[in-house]
Amino acid sequence: GALHTIAKAFVRYPQADLIYGHACLIDEQDRVTRRLCATRTNASELIHYNASAIPQPGTTWRRSLHDRIGYLDESLHCRMDNDFWIRAALAGVIKFVPVHLGNLRCYPATKSHSLHDQFEQDQKILDSRYGARENSPIMRRLMTLRRWLRVVRSPRTLAYRFGLSSSSKSPA
């Protein structure tokens, strides 16, 4: 039902250029290993704090956004999606919907597990590209707290986090 949900979201939010929601990490046997709870965010937060605030498999955008901001920057092998989210938030309207929209298969050979150093290098490029300042550990903790407060204040997201509702189940 993800595509139907996305279509309804674009109808409900016609100003939205990009729609994103929750996703699950799944293993080789389709078992959920972690729930990736998305929350509302903006360009400033994406640049300064939330390197992975928008789960890639739970994201869809209009072609008009793609025409405005261009393709993924493949030179950022591990952070190309984060770069795209930042450009989308700077150039258009991003909209969070508190529902499960996709899964990401994760196992030892995937780049999420095997290329930690490359993720760090790509993040430094993004920080330089968008003017992110060094954030103190206190500022990072405050941002983490802010995101968790957003989860707690959203009953649907909280139910999703703990797998408590039928709409929070992974479609895998």
Tab-separated table of C-alpha atoms in Angstrom:
chain	number	residue	atom	x	y	z
A	1	GLY	CA	0.000	0.000	0.000
A	2	ALA	CA	2.988	2.364	0.004
A	3	LEU	CA	2.395	3.733	-3.507
A	4	HIS	CA	-1.289	4.330	-2.763
A	5	THR	CA	-0.347	6.109	0.482
A	6	ILE	CA	2.206	8.265	-1.346
A	7	ALA	CA	-0.320	9.194	-4.052
A	8	LYS	CA	-2.866	10.196	-1.386
A	9	ALA	CA	-0.211	12.274	0.393
A	10	PHE	CA	0.644	14.177	-2.804
A	11	VAL	CA	-3.073	14.872	-3.331
A	12	ARG	CA	-3.506	15.988	0.279
A	13	TYR	CA	-0.362	18.161	0.180
A	14	PRO	CA	-0.237	19.549	-3.376
A	15	GLN	CA	2.518	22.002	-2.419
A	16	ALA	CA	4.825	19.137	-1.384
A	17	ASP	CA	7.735	18.372	-3.680
A	18	LEU	CA	9.035	15.447	-1.633
A	19	ILE	CA	7.129	13.069	0.656
A	20	TYR	CA	8.902	10.932	3.238
A	21	GLY	CA	7.898	8.537	5.994
A	22	HIS	CA	9.161	5.705	8.134
A	23	ALA	CA	11.137	2.689	6.973
A	24	CYS	CA	12.483	-0.542	8.413
A	25	LEU	CA	15.856	-2.169	8.198
A	26	ILE	CA	15.340	-5.809	7.299
A	27	ASP	CA	17.747	-8.733	7.168
A	28	GLU	CA	18.288	-11.346	4.482
A	29	GLN	CA	15.204	-13.270	5.711
A	30	ASP	CA	12.932	-10.165	5.640
A	31	ARG	CA	12.938	-9.850	9.438
A	32	VAL	CA	12.709	-6.316	10.811
A	33	THR	CA	15.936	-5.528	12.630
A	34	ARG	CA	15.305	-1.826	13.274
A	35	ARG	CA	12.585	0.746	12.722
A	36	LEU	CA	13.752	4.042	11.200
A	37	CYS	CA	11.380	6.659	12.551
A	38	ALA	CA	11.287	9.772	10.459
A	39	THR	CA	10.162	13.089	11.930
A	40	ARG	CA	9.498	16.471	10.422
A	41	THR	CA	12.667	18.353	9.616
A	42	ASN	CA	13.953	21.250	7.520
A	43	ALA	CA	17.009	22.286	5.530
A	44	SER	CA	18.841	23.792	8.503
A	45	GLU	CA	18.448	20.635	10.582
A	46	LEU	CA	19.459	18.425	7.662
A	47	ILE	CA	22.598	20.492	7.152
A	48	HIS	CA	23.652	20.863	10.773
A	49	TYR	CA	22.369	17.850	12.685
A	50	ASN	CA	20.358	15.156	10.915
A	51	ALA	CA	22.685	13.410	8.514
A	52	SER	CA	20.225	10.517	8.261
A	53	ALA	CA	16.913	12.076	9.305
A	54	ILE	CA	15.041	10.983	6.186
A	55	PRO	CA	14.995	7.226	5.514
A	56	GLN	CA	15.786	6.795	1.822
A	57	PRO	CA	13.438	3.842	1.134
A	58	GLY	CA	10.521	5.845	2.537
A	59	THR	CA	11.001	8.796	0.184
A	60	THR	CA	9.388	9.848	-3.107
A	61	TRP	CA	9.506	13.140	-4.989
A	62	ARG	CA	7.902	14.868	-7.899
A	63	ARG	CA	9.672	15.035	-11.223
A	64	SER	CA	9.387	18.833	-11.065
A	65	LEU	CA	11.659	18.795	-7.991
A	66	HIS	CA	14.131	16.563	-9.797
A	67	ASP	CA	14.066	18.927	-12.793
A	68	ARG	CA	14.875	21.864	-10.466
A	69	ILE	CA	17.647	20.323	-8.367
A	70	GLY	CA	19.121	17.676	-10.645
A	71	TYR	CA	20.331	14.154	-10.198
A	72	LEU	CA	21.903	12.451	-7.221
A	73	ASP	CA	25.575	13.374	-6.844
A	74	GLU	CA	27.127	9.934	-7.315
A	75	SER	CA	30.541	11.213	-6.252
A	76	LEU	CA	29.072	11.115	-2.731
A	77	HIS	CA	28.877	7.341	-2.812
A	78	CYS	CA	27.548	7.002	0.755
A	79	ARG	CA	25.769	10.339	1.299
A	80	MET	CA	24.260	11.059	-2.135
A	81	ASP	CA	20.744	10.725	-0.723
A	82	ASN	CA	21.492	13.138	2.148
A	83	ASP	CA	22.808	15.683	-0.344
A	84	PHE	CA	19.616	15.281	-2.384
A	85	TRP	CA	17.412	15.789	0.734
A	86	ILE	CA	19.283	18.997	1.600
A	87	ARG	CA	18.926	20.338	-1.936
A	88	ALA	CA	15.234	19.358	-1.923
A	89	ALA	CA	14.621	21.132	1.383
A	90	LEU	CA	16.452	24.242	0.158
A	91	ALA	CA	14.630	24.387	-3.196
A	92	GLY	CA	11.192	22.995	-2.413
A	93	VAL	CA	8.715	21.730	0.149
A	94	ILE	CA	9.431	18.473	1.960
A	95	LYS	CA	6.572	16.801	3.820
A	96	PHE	CA	6.705	14.087	6.484
A	97	VAL	CA	3.852	11.568	6.675
A	98	PRO	CA	3.890	9.323	9.782
A	99	VAL	CA	3.474	5.971	8.019
A	100	HIS	CA	5.668	3.079	6.895
A	101	LEU	CA	6.716	3.589	3.274
A	102	GLY	CA	9.592	1.203	2.634
A	103	ASN	CA	12.294	-1.197	3.748
A	104	LEU	CA	16.055	-1.272	3.443
A	105	ARG	CA	17.724	-4.663	3.308
A	106	CYS	CA	20.832	-4.585	5.480
A	107	TYR	CA	23.464	-7.311	5.870
A	108	PRO	CA	27.266	-7.358	6.303
A	109	ALA	CA	28.092	-6.745	2.614
A	110	THR	CA	25.913	-3.607	2.243
A	111	LYS	CA	27.660	-0.263	2.215
A	112	SER	CA	25.777	0.793	5.364
A	113	HIS	CA	27.708	-1.888	7.235
A	114	SER	CA	30.971	-2.034	5.355
A	115	LEU	CA	31.906	1.552	4.408
A	116	HIS	CA	31.852	3.517	7.677
A	117	ASP	CA	34.966	5.533	6.786
A	118	GLN	CA	33.489	6.506	3.403
A	119	PHE	CA	30.295	7.717	5.123
A	120	GLU	CA	32.427	9.950	7.344
A	121	GLN	CA	34.425	11.322	4.383
A	122	ASP	CA	31.264	12.058	2.408
A	123	GLN	CA	29.720	13.766	5.444
A	124	LYS	CA	32.748	16.087	5.669
A	125	ILE	CA	32.188	17.031	2.016
A	126	LEU	CA	28.520	17.797	2.737
A	127	ASP	CA	29.472	19.848	5.812
A	128	SER	CA	31.883	21.859	3.705
A	129	ARG	CA	29.470	22.198	0.773
A	130	TYR	CA	26.572	23.521	2.870
A	131	GLY	CA	28.474	25.435	5.526
A	132	ALA	CA	27.739	23.177	8.467
A	133	ARG	CA	29.568	24.291	11.521
A	134	GLU	CA	31.185	21.932	13.990
A	135	ASN	CA	28.525	20.953	16.476
A	136	SER	CA	29.387	20.357	20.084
A	137	PRO	CA	28.345	17.089	21.717
A	138	ILE	CA	25.787	19.085	23.708
A	139	MET	CA	24.183	20.478	20.528
A	140	ARG	CA	24.036	16.987	18.984
A	141	ARG	CA	22.394	15.636	22.134
A	142	LEU	CA	19.881	18.488	22.142
A	143	MET	CA	18.984	17.709	18.523
A	144	THR	CA	18.583	14.023	19.365
A	145	LEU	CA	16.313	15.001	22.243
A	146	ARG	CA	14.290	17.280	19.937
A	147	ARG	CA	13.802	14.411	17.464
A	148	TRP	CA	12.714	12.030	20.249
A	149	LEU	CA	10.253	14.624	21.547
A	150	ARG	CA	8.783	14.773	18.029
A	151	VAL	CA	8.417	10.974	18.073
A	152	VAL	CA	6.740	11.030	21.493
A	153	ARG	CA	4.375	13.858	20.481
A	154	SER	CA	3.206	11.914	17.415
A	155	PRO	CA	1.014	8.959	18.459
A	156	ARG	CA	1.328	7.332	15.029
A	157	THR	CA	5.114	7.629	15.023
A	158	LEU	CA	5.353	6.359	18.595
A	159	ALA	CA	3.150	3.364	17.712
A	160	TYR	CA	5.330	2.750	14.657
A	161	ARG	CA	8.529	2.889	16.734
A	162	PHE	CA	7.274	0.125	18.990
A	163	GLY	CA	5.343	-1.864	16.353
A	164	LEU	CA	2.013	-1.308	18.122
A	165	SER	CA	-0.373	-0.595	15.257
A	166	SER	CA	-1.393	-2.395	12.101
A	167	SER	CA	-0.180	0.555	10.001
A	168	SER	CA	3.233	0.264	11.679
A	169	LYS	CA	3.936	-3.233	10.388
A	170	SER	CA	6.552	-3.721	7.744
A	171	PRO	CA	5.022	-4.790	4.426
A	172	ALA	CA	7.918	-7.224	3.835
